[in-house]
C-alpha cells in the first residue's frame, strides 16, 4: 500500500519543490520505490530542480486525459534507483486537474510505488487543494518568518477539513513541520523566530530543520537534489529528516551557532 | 556605546514581537475557521445596522461565537463607540 505524502506550505518560495526533490530522493536512497508528482500546473519546476527538464515528453495532464500512459510519462531518475518523476503540465488551463483524474492516476501509481510525494503549488487554489486531498501525511514547509507561519497554519486548517480523510471521517492526515532557511545566528540575536517559537505556534510535530545554506542554490543551479550533497549542512539535515519520516529517532542538528575553533578563526572557513 | 544605547538595546527584540503578533492572529483565525461560515457576513450586517445610527470604523466591532458545553453557543458582540458621538 503506497503512502501519499503532500509537501505543502500555503506561501510560495519557502522551499516546497526543493524539499519534495530532497524527500523523494532520500526515500528512494533508503530503498523505497518513490515517485514525485508535480502538482504545479502551468508553473512546472520540479523537473528543473531534479535536472530532468530536457527529458519531459508527456505530463500529468496528458495522463489524466488519456493522451499518454504512465509508463510513457514517468521519468526515471538517472542518479538514484527506485526514483521517478511525474512532471506537471505547462498548460494555462487551471482546471486541467480534476479530482477523478487525479484519483485515477494516484491509484495507478499506488500499485507500483511505496511512496507518492505530491509537490503542491503555492496558494490555496484548486491545484494546492488537489495536491493535499488524497494525502496520508503532510510535510508543511515553513520559514521562520511571520507570513510563512501564518500561511502554514491556514494550510493546517485545510488539511484537517478539506482532505479526503477529513471528508470520509477517517483518521486525520499525519502532519509534520519542516522548518527551512533556518539561521541560528539570527535566532541567537533575537532577529528570527526560533524552532521552539514556530513549534509552539503551529503545535505540530517537528520532522526537520534545514539550515539556510549555500548548498541549496548550488544544488538547484546544477539540477541535483541537495540531499545528494552529503557533505553540506542542508543535505545532512534532509537525510536526518528522511530518517524521522521513516520513524527513526534522530537528534536535531544545525540548531545552534557553530563555535569556530581557534584555527578556523585565524584561517577562515 | 552610550548609557542610553545600553537601555535601548534591552528593549524587546523583533523575534519576540513576531511571535506575539503571530500568536494573536493565528488564535483569531483558528477561532473563525472553526466557526460557522455565516459569521463574517453576520458581522458585516450588524456593522451596517449600527452604522445607520452611529459612525464607527469597521475595526471597532468584534463578533465571536463561543461554544460553551454541548448545548449552548454564545454570540458575543463587542462594539466600541467613539467618545464624541453618542
CSV table of C-alpha atoms in Angstrom, one decimal:
chain,number,residue,atom,x,y,z
A,1,UNK,CA,0.0,0.0,0.0
A,2,UNK,CA,1.5,3.3,-1.1
A,3,UNK,CA,1.8,6.2,1.3
A,4,UNK,CA,0.9,9.5,-0.2
A,5,UNK,CA,2.8,12.5,1.3
A,6,UNK,CA,1.9,16.1,0.3
A,7,UNK,CA,4.6,18.7,0.5
A,8,UNK,CA,2.8,22.0,1.1
A,9,UNK,CA,3.1,25.4,2.7
A,10,UNK,CA,0.5,27.9,1.5
A,11,UNK,CA,3.2,30.6,1.0
A,12,UNK,CA,5.4,30.5,-2.1
A,13,UNK,CA,9.1,30.4,-2.2
A,14,UNK,CA,9.6,28.6,1.1
A,15,UNK,CA,11.2,25.5,-0.3
A,16,UNK,CA,8.4,23.1,-1.3
A,17,UNK,CA,10.0,21.9,-4.5
A,18,UNK,CA,13.5,21.8,-3.0
A,19,UNK,CA,12.1,19.7,-0.2
A,20,UNK,CA,10.0,17.5,-2.4
A,21,UNK,CA,13.1,16.7,-4.5
A,22,UNK,CA,15.1,16.0,-1.4
A,23,UNK,CA,12.5,13.9,0.3
A,24,UNK,CA,11.7,11.9,-2.8
A,25,UNK,CA,15.4,11.2,-3.4
A,26,UNK,CA,16.0,10.4,0.2
A,27,UNK,CA,13.2,7.9,0.4
A,28,UNK,CA,14.5,6.2,-2.8
A,29,UNK,CA,18.0,6.1,-1.4
A,30,UNK,CA,16.6,4.3,1.6
A,31,UNK,CA,15.3,1.7,-0.8
A,32,UNK,CA,11.7,2.7,-1.2
A,33,UNK,CA,10.2,2.9,-4.7
A,34,UNK,CA,9.2,6.6,-4.9
A,35,UNK,CA,7.5,8.9,-7.4
A,36,UNK,CA,7.4,12.7,-7.1
A,37,UNK,CA,4.4,14.3,-8.7
A,38,UNK,CA,4.5,17.9,-9.6
A,39,UNK,CA,1.0,19.5,-9.0
A,40,UNK,CA,2.1,23.0,-10.0
A,41,UNK,CA,0.2,23.0,-13.3
A,42,UNK,CA,1.3,25.9,-15.5
A,43,UNK,CA,4.5,26.5,-13.5
A,44,UNK,CA,6.4,23.3,-13.8
A,45,UNK,CA,9.6,23.4,-11.9
A,46,UNK,CA,10.3,20.1,-10.2
A,47,UNK,CA,11.9,18.9,-13.5
A,48,UNK,CA,14.5,21.7,-13.3
A,49,UNK,CA,15.3,21.0,-9.6
A,50,UNK,CA,15.6,17.3,-10.4
A,51,UNK,CA,17.7,18.0,-13.5
A,52,UNK,CA,15.5,16.2,-16.0
A,53,UNK,CA,13.9,19.2,-17.8
A,54,UNK,CA,15.1,18.0,-21.2
A,55,UNK,CA,13.6,14.6,-20.8
A,56,UNK,CA,10.0,15.7,-20.3
A,57,UNK,CA,7.9,14.3,-23.2
A,58,UNK,CA,4.4,13.8,-21.7
A,59,UNK,CA,3.0,15.2,-18.4
A,60,UNK,CA,0.4,14.7,-15.6
A,61,UNK,CA,-2.4,16.3,-17.6
A,62,UNK,CA,-1.7,14.1,-20.7
A,63,UNK,CA,-2.1,11.0,-18.5
A,64,UNK,CA,-5.3,12.3,-17.0
A,65,UNK,CA,-6.7,13.0,-20.5
A,66,UNK,CA,-5.6,9.5,-21.7
A,67,UNK,CA,-3.2,11.0,-24.3
A,68,UNK,CA,-0.3,9.1,-22.8
A,69,UNK,CA,0.1,6.3,-20.3
A,70,UNK,CA,2.1,6.4,-17.1
A,71,UNK,CA,4.9,4.2,-18.5
A,72,UNK,CA,5.5,6.7,-21.3
A,73,UNK,CA,5.2,9.7,-19.0
A,74,UNK,CA,7.2,8.8,-15.8
A,75,UNK,CA,10.8,10.0,-16.0
A,76,UNK,CA,13.2,7.6,-14.3
A,77,UNK,CA,15.9,9.4,-12.3
A,78,UNK,CA,19.4,8.8,-13.7
A,79,UNK,CA,21.2,9.2,-10.4
A,80,UNK,CA,19.0,7.4,-7.9
A,81,UNK,CA,17.5,3.9,-8.3
A,82,UNK,CA,13.8,3.5,-7.4
A,83,UNK,CA,13.0,7.1,-8.2
A,84,UNK,CA,10.6,8.5,-10.8
A,85,UNK,CA,9.2,11.9,-11.6
A,86,UNK,CA,5.8,12.8,-13.0
A,87,UNK,CA,6.1,16.3,-14.4
A,88,UNK,CA,3.4,18.9,-14.3
A,89,UNK,CA,1.8,20.3,-17.5
A,90,UNK,CA,2.6,23.8,-18.7
A,91,UNK,CA,-1.0,24.4,-19.8
A,92,UNK,CA,-2.6,27.6,-18.6
A,93,UNK,CA,-5.9,25.8,-18.0
A,94,UNK,CA,-6.0,25.8,-14.2
A,95,UNK,CA,-8.9,23.3,-14.2
A,96,UNK,CA,-6.9,20.7,-16.1
A,97,UNK,CA,-6.7,18.6,-12.9
A,98,UNK,CA,-10.0,17.0,-12.0
A,99,UNK,CA,-10.4,15.1,-8.7
A,100,UNK,CA,-11.5,12.0,-10.6
A,101,UNK,CA,-8.5,12.3,-12.9
A,102,UNK,CA,-6.0,12.8,-10.1
A,103,UNK,CA,-7.5,9.9,-8.1
A,104,UNK,CA,-7.3,7.6,-11.1
A,105,UNK,CA,-3.6,8.4,-11.6
A,106,UNK,CA,-2.7,8.1,-7.9
A,107,UNK,CA,-4.5,4.8,-7.7
A,108,UNK,CA,-2.5,3.5,-10.6
A,109,UNK,CA,0.8,4.8,-9.1
A,110,UNK,CA,-0.1,3.3,-5.7
A,111,UNK,CA,0.0,-0.2,-7.3
A,112,UNK,CA,3.7,0.2,-8.2
A,113,UNK,CA,5.2,2.6,-5.6
A,114,UNK,CA,5.9,2.7,-1.9
A,115,UNK,CA,5.8,6.5,-1.6
A,116,UNK,CA,4.0,9.1,-3.7
A,117,UNK,CA,5.3,12.6,-3.0
A,118,UNK,CA,2.9,15.4,-4.1
A,119,UNK,CA,4.7,18.6,-4.7
A,120,UNK,CA,2.0,21.2,-4.1
A,121,UNK,CA,1.8,24.6,-5.7
A,122,UNK,CA,1.7,27.7,-3.5
A,123,UNK,CA,-1.7,29.3,-2.5
A,124,UNK,CA,-5.0,27.7,-1.6
A,125,UNK,CA,-6.4,27.4,-5.1
A,126,UNK,CA,-7.6,24.2,-6.8
A,127,UNK,CA,-4.1,22.9,-7.6
A,128,UNK,CA,-3.0,23.1,-3.9
A,129,UNK,CA,-6.3,21.6,-2.8
A,130,UNK,CA,-5.9,18.7,-5.3
A,131,UNK,CA,-2.3,18.0,-4.1
A,132,UNK,CA,-3.4,17.6,-0.4
A,133,UNK,CA,-6.8,16.0,-1.0
A,134,UNK,CA,-5.6,12.4,-1.2
A,135,UNK,CA,-2.7,12.7,1.3
A,136,UNK,CA,-2.0,10.3,4.2
A,137,UNK,CA,0.8,12.5,5.5
A,138,UNK,CA,1.7,16.1,5.1
A,139,UNK,CA,5.0,17.9,5.3
A,140,UNK,CA,4.3,21.5,6.0
A,141,UNK,CA,7.3,23.6,4.8
A,142,UNK,CA,7.7,26.7,6.9
A,143,UNK,CA,10.2,29.5,7.1
A,144,UNK,CA,10.8,31.2,10.5
A,145,UNK,CA,9.0,34.3,9.3
A,146,UNK,CA,5.6,35.7,10.1
A,147,UNK,CA,3.8,35.4,6.8
A,148,UNK,CA,5.0,31.8,6.2
A,149,UNK,CA,4.0,30.7,9.7
A,150,UNK,CA,0.5,32.2,9.3
A,151,UNK,CA,0.0,30.6,5.9
A,152,UNK,CA,1.2,27.2,7.3
A,153,UNK,CA,-1.5,27.5,9.9
A,154,UNK,CA,-4.0,28.2,7.2
A,155,UNK,CA,-2.9,25.1,5.3
A,156,UNK,CA,-3.1,23.0,8.5
A,157,UNK,CA,-6.8,24.1,8.7
A,158,UNK,CA,-7.3,22.9,5.1
A,159,UNK,CA,-5.6,19.6,5.8
A,160,UNK,CA,-8.0,18.9,8.7
A,161,UNK,CA,-11.1,19.9,6.9
A,162,UNK,CA,-10.7,19.8,3.1
A,163,UNK,CA,-9.0,16.4,2.6
A,164,UNK,CA,-10.4,13.0,1.7
A,165,UNK,CA,-9.5,11.7,5.1
A,166,UNK,CA,-11.5,14.6,6.7
A,167,UNK,CA,-14.5,14.2,4.4
A,168,UNK,CA,-14.7,10.5,4.9
A,169,UNK,CA,-14.2,10.7,8.6
A,170,UNK,CA,-11.0,8.6,8.5
A,171,UNK,CA,-8.1,9.1,10.8
A,172,UNK,CA,-6.6,12.6,10.1
A,173,UNK,CA,-3.6,13.4,7.9
A,174,UNK,CA,-0.4,13.0,9.9
A,175,UNK,CA,1.2,16.5,9.9
A,176,UNK,CA,4.9,17.2,10.0
A,177,UNK,CA,6.6,20.5,10.4
A,178,UNK,CA,9.7,21.1,8.2
A,179,UNK,CA,11.4,24.3,9.1
A,180,UNK,CA,13.6,25.6,6.2
A,181,UNK,CA,16.0,28.5,5.8
A,182,UNK,CA,16.8,28.4,9.4
A,183,UNK,CA,19.6,30.8,10.5
A,184,UNK,CA,20.9,30.1,14.1
A,185,UNK,CA,23.0,33.3,14.1
A,186,UNK,CA,19.9,35.4,13.6
A,187,UNK,CA,17.9,33.4,16.1
A,188,UNK,CA,20.6,33.9,18.7
A,189,UNK,CA,20.5,37.7,18.1
A,190,UNK,CA,16.7,37.7,18.5
A,191,UNK,CA,16.1,38.6,14.9
A,192,UNK,CA,14.5,35.3,13.8
A,193,UNK,CA,11.7,33.1,15.3
A,194,UNK,CA,13.3,30.0,16.9
A,195,UNK,CA,12.4,26.4,16.3
A,196,UNK,CA,10.6,26.4,19.6
A,197,UNK,CA,8.6,29.5,18.7
A,198,UNK,CA,7.3,28.0,15.5
A,199,UNK,CA,6.6,24.7,17.1
A,200,UNK,CA,4.6,26.4,19.9
A,201,UNK,CA,2.5,28.4,17.4
A,202,UNK,CA,1.7,25.7,14.9
A,203,UNK,CA,1.6,22.9,17.5
A,204,UNK,CA,2.6,20.0,15.2
A,205,UNK,CA,5.4,17.5,15.4
A,206,UNK,CA,8.8,18.7,14.0
A,207,UNK,CA,10.3,16.4,11.3
A,208,UNK,CA,13.2,18.5,10.3
A,209,UNK,CA,15.1,21.8,10.4
A,210,UNK,CA,17.1,22.7,7.3
A,211,UNK,CA,19.6,25.5,7.8
A,212,UNK,CA,19.8,28.4,5.4
A,213,UNK,CA,22.6,27.1,3.2
A,214,UNK,CA,24.5,28.0,0.1
A,215,UNK,CA,24.3,24.3,-0.9
A,216,UNK,CA,20.6,24.8,-1.8
A,217,UNK,CA,21.2,27.3,-4.6
A,218,UNK,CA,24.2,25.4,-5.8
A,219,UNK,CA,22.1,22.2,-6.0
A,220,UNK,CA,19.3,23.9,-7.9
A,221,UNK,CA,21.8,25.6,-10.2
A,222,UNK,CA,23.1,22.2,-11.2
A,223,UNK,CA,19.7,20.3,-11.1
A,224,UNK,CA,20.8,18.0,-8.4
A,225,UNK,CA,18.7,17.4,-5.3
A,226,UNK,CA,20.5,19.0,-2.3
A,227,UNK,CA,20.2,15.7,-0.3
A,228,UNK,CA,22.8,14.2,-2.7
A,229,UNK,CA,25.3,16.8,-1.5
A,230,UNK,CA,26.1,14.7,1.6
A,231,UNK,CA,28.9,17.0,2.8
A,232,UNK,CA,26.6,20.0,3.0
A,233,UNK,CA,24.7,21.0,6.1
A,234,UNK,CA,21.4,21.2,4.2
A,235,UNK,CA,22.0,17.8,2.7
A,236,UNK,CA,22.7,16.2,6.1
A,237,UNK,CA,19.6,17.9,7.6
A,238,UNK,CA,17.4,16.4,4.8
A,239,UNK,CA,19.0,13.0,5.4
A,240,UNK,CA,18.0,13.3,9.1
A,241,UNK,CA,14.5,14.4,8.1
A,242,UNK,CA,14.1,11.2,6.0
A,243,UNK,CA,15.1,9.0,8.9
A,244,UNK,CA,12.5,10.8,11.1
A,245,UNK,CA,9.8,10.4,8.4
A,246,UNK,CA,10.5,6.7,8.4
A,247,UNK,CA,10.0,6.6,12.1
A,248,UNK,CA,13.6,6.8,13.4
A,249,UNK,CA,14.6,9.0,16.4
A,250,UNK,CA,17.3,11.3,15.3
A,251,UNK,CA,18.7,14.2,17.3
A,252,UNK,CA,18.3,17.6,15.6
A,253,UNK,CA,21.4,19.3,14.3
A,254,UNK,CA,22.3,22.7,13.0
A,255,UNK,CA,20.1,24.4,15.6
A,256,UNK,CA,22.9,26.4,17.3
A,257,UNK,CA,25.6,28.7,16.1
A,258,UNK,CA,28.7,26.7,15.3
A,259,UNK,CA,31.5,27.8,17.6
A,260,UNK,CA,34.5,28.5,15.4
A,261,UNK,CA,37.7,26.9,16.6
A,262,UNK,CA,41.0,28.7,17.0
A,263,UNK,CA,42.5,27.6,13.7
A,264,UNK,CA,39.2,28.3,11.8
A,265,UNK,CA,39.1,31.8,13.3
A,266,UNK,CA,42.5,32.5,12.1
A,267,UNK,CA,42.4,30.9,8.7
A,268,UNK,CA,38.7,31.3,8.0
A,269,UNK,CA,36.5,28.7,6.5
B,1,UNK,CA,28.1,52.7,23.3
B,2,UNK,CA,26.4,55.4,25.4
B,3,UNK,CA,24.4,54.6,28.5
B,4,UNK,CA,21.3,55.5,26.6
B,5,UNK,CA,22.1,52.8,23.9
B,6,UNK,CA,22.5,50.3,26.6
B,7,UNK,CA,19.0,50.8,27.8
B,8,UNK,CA,17.6,50.9,24.3
B,9,UNK,CA,19.2,47.6,23.4
B,10,UNK,CA,17.4,46.0,26.3
B,11,UNK,CA,14.1,46.6,24.5
B,12,UNK,CA,12.3,43.7,23.0
B,13,UNK,CA,13.9,42.0,20.0
B,14,UNK,CA,12.0,41.6,16.8
B,15,UNK,CA,11.6,37.8,17.0
B,16,UNK,CA,9.6,38.1,20.2
B,17,UNK,CA,7.4,40.8,18.6
B,18,UNK,CA,6.9,38.4,15.7
B,19,UNK,CA,5.9,35.6,18.0
B,20,UNK,CA,3.4,37.7,19.9
B,21,UNK,CA,1.8,39.0,16.7
B,22,UNK,CA,1.6,35.5,15.3
B,23,UNK,CA,0.0,34.0,18.4
B,24,UNK,CA,-2.7,36.7,18.3
B,25,UNK,CA,-3.6,36.4,14.6
B,26,UNK,CA,-3.4,32.6,14.5
B,27,UNK,CA,-5.7,32.3,17.5
B,28,UNK,CA,-8.1,34.7,15.9
B,29,UNK,CA,-8.1,32.9,12.6
B,30,UNK,CA,-8.4,29.5,14.1
B,31,UNK,CA,-11.5,30.7,16.0
B,32,UNK,CA,-13.0,31.9,12.8
B,33,UNK,CA,-12.1,28.8,10.9
B,34,UNK,CA,-13.9,26.7,13.5
B,35,UNK,CA,-16.9,29.0,13.4
B,36,UNK,CA,-19.9,28.8,11.0
B,37,UNK,CA,-19.4,30.2,7.5
B,38,UNK,CA,-22.1,32.9,8.1
B,39,UNK,CA,-20.2,34.6,10.8
B,40,UNK,CA,-18.2,37.1,8.7
B,41,UNK,CA,-21.4,38.1,6.8
B,42,UNK,CA,-23.3,38.4,10.1
B,43,UNK,CA,-20.5,40.7,11.4
B,44,UNK,CA,-20.8,42.9,8.3
B,45,UNK,CA,-24.6,43.1,8.6
B,46,UNK,CA,-24.5,44.0,12.2
B,47,UNK,CA,-21.9,46.7,11.4
B,48,UNK,CA,-24.2,48.2,8.7
B,49,UNK,CA,-27.1,48.3,11.1
B,50,UNK,CA,-25.1,50.1,13.8
B,51,UNK,CA,-23.6,52.5,11.2
B,52,UNK,CA,-27.1,53.7,10.3
B,53,UNK,CA,-27.1,55.3,13.7
B,54,UNK,CA,-23.5,55.9,14.7
B,55,UNK,CA,-20.5,56.4,12.6
B,56,UNK,CA,-18.0,53.8,13.7
B,57,UNK,CA,-15.0,52.3,11.9
B,58,UNK,CA,-15.1,48.7,10.9
B,59,UNK,CA,-12.4,47.6,13.3
B,60,UNK,CA,-14.4,48.8,16.3
B,61,UNK,CA,-16.7,45.8,16.2
B,62,UNK,CA,-15.9,42.3,17.1
B,63,UNK,CA,-18.3,39.3,16.8
B,64,UNK,CA,-17.5,35.9,18.2
B,65,UNK,CA,-19.3,32.7,18.6
B,66,UNK,CA,-18.2,30.7,21.6
B,67,UNK,CA,-19.2,27.1,22.3
B,68,UNK,CA,-19.9,26.5,25.9
B,69,UNK,CA,-20.5,22.9,26.5
B,70,UNK,CA,-22.5,20.8,24.1
B,71,UNK,CA,-25.8,22.7,24.4
B,72,UNK,CA,-25.0,26.4,24.5
B,73,UNK,CA,-23.3,28.7,22.0
B,74,UNK,CA,-22.9,32.3,23.0
B,75,UNK,CA,-22.8,35.1,20.4
B,76,UNK,CA,-20.7,37.9,21.7
B,77,UNK,CA,-20.9,41.3,20.2
B,78,UNK,CA,-18.4,44.0,21.2
B,79,UNK,CA,-18.8,47.5,19.8
B,80,UNK,CA,-16.6,50.4,20.8
B,81,UNK,CA,-18.3,53.7,20.3
B,82,UNK,CA,-16.2,56.8,19.7
B,83,UNK,CA,-16.2,59.3,22.6
B,84,UNK,CA,-17.5,62.4,20.8
B,85,UNK,CA,-20.6,60.7,19.4
B,86,UNK,CA,-23.4,59.3,21.4
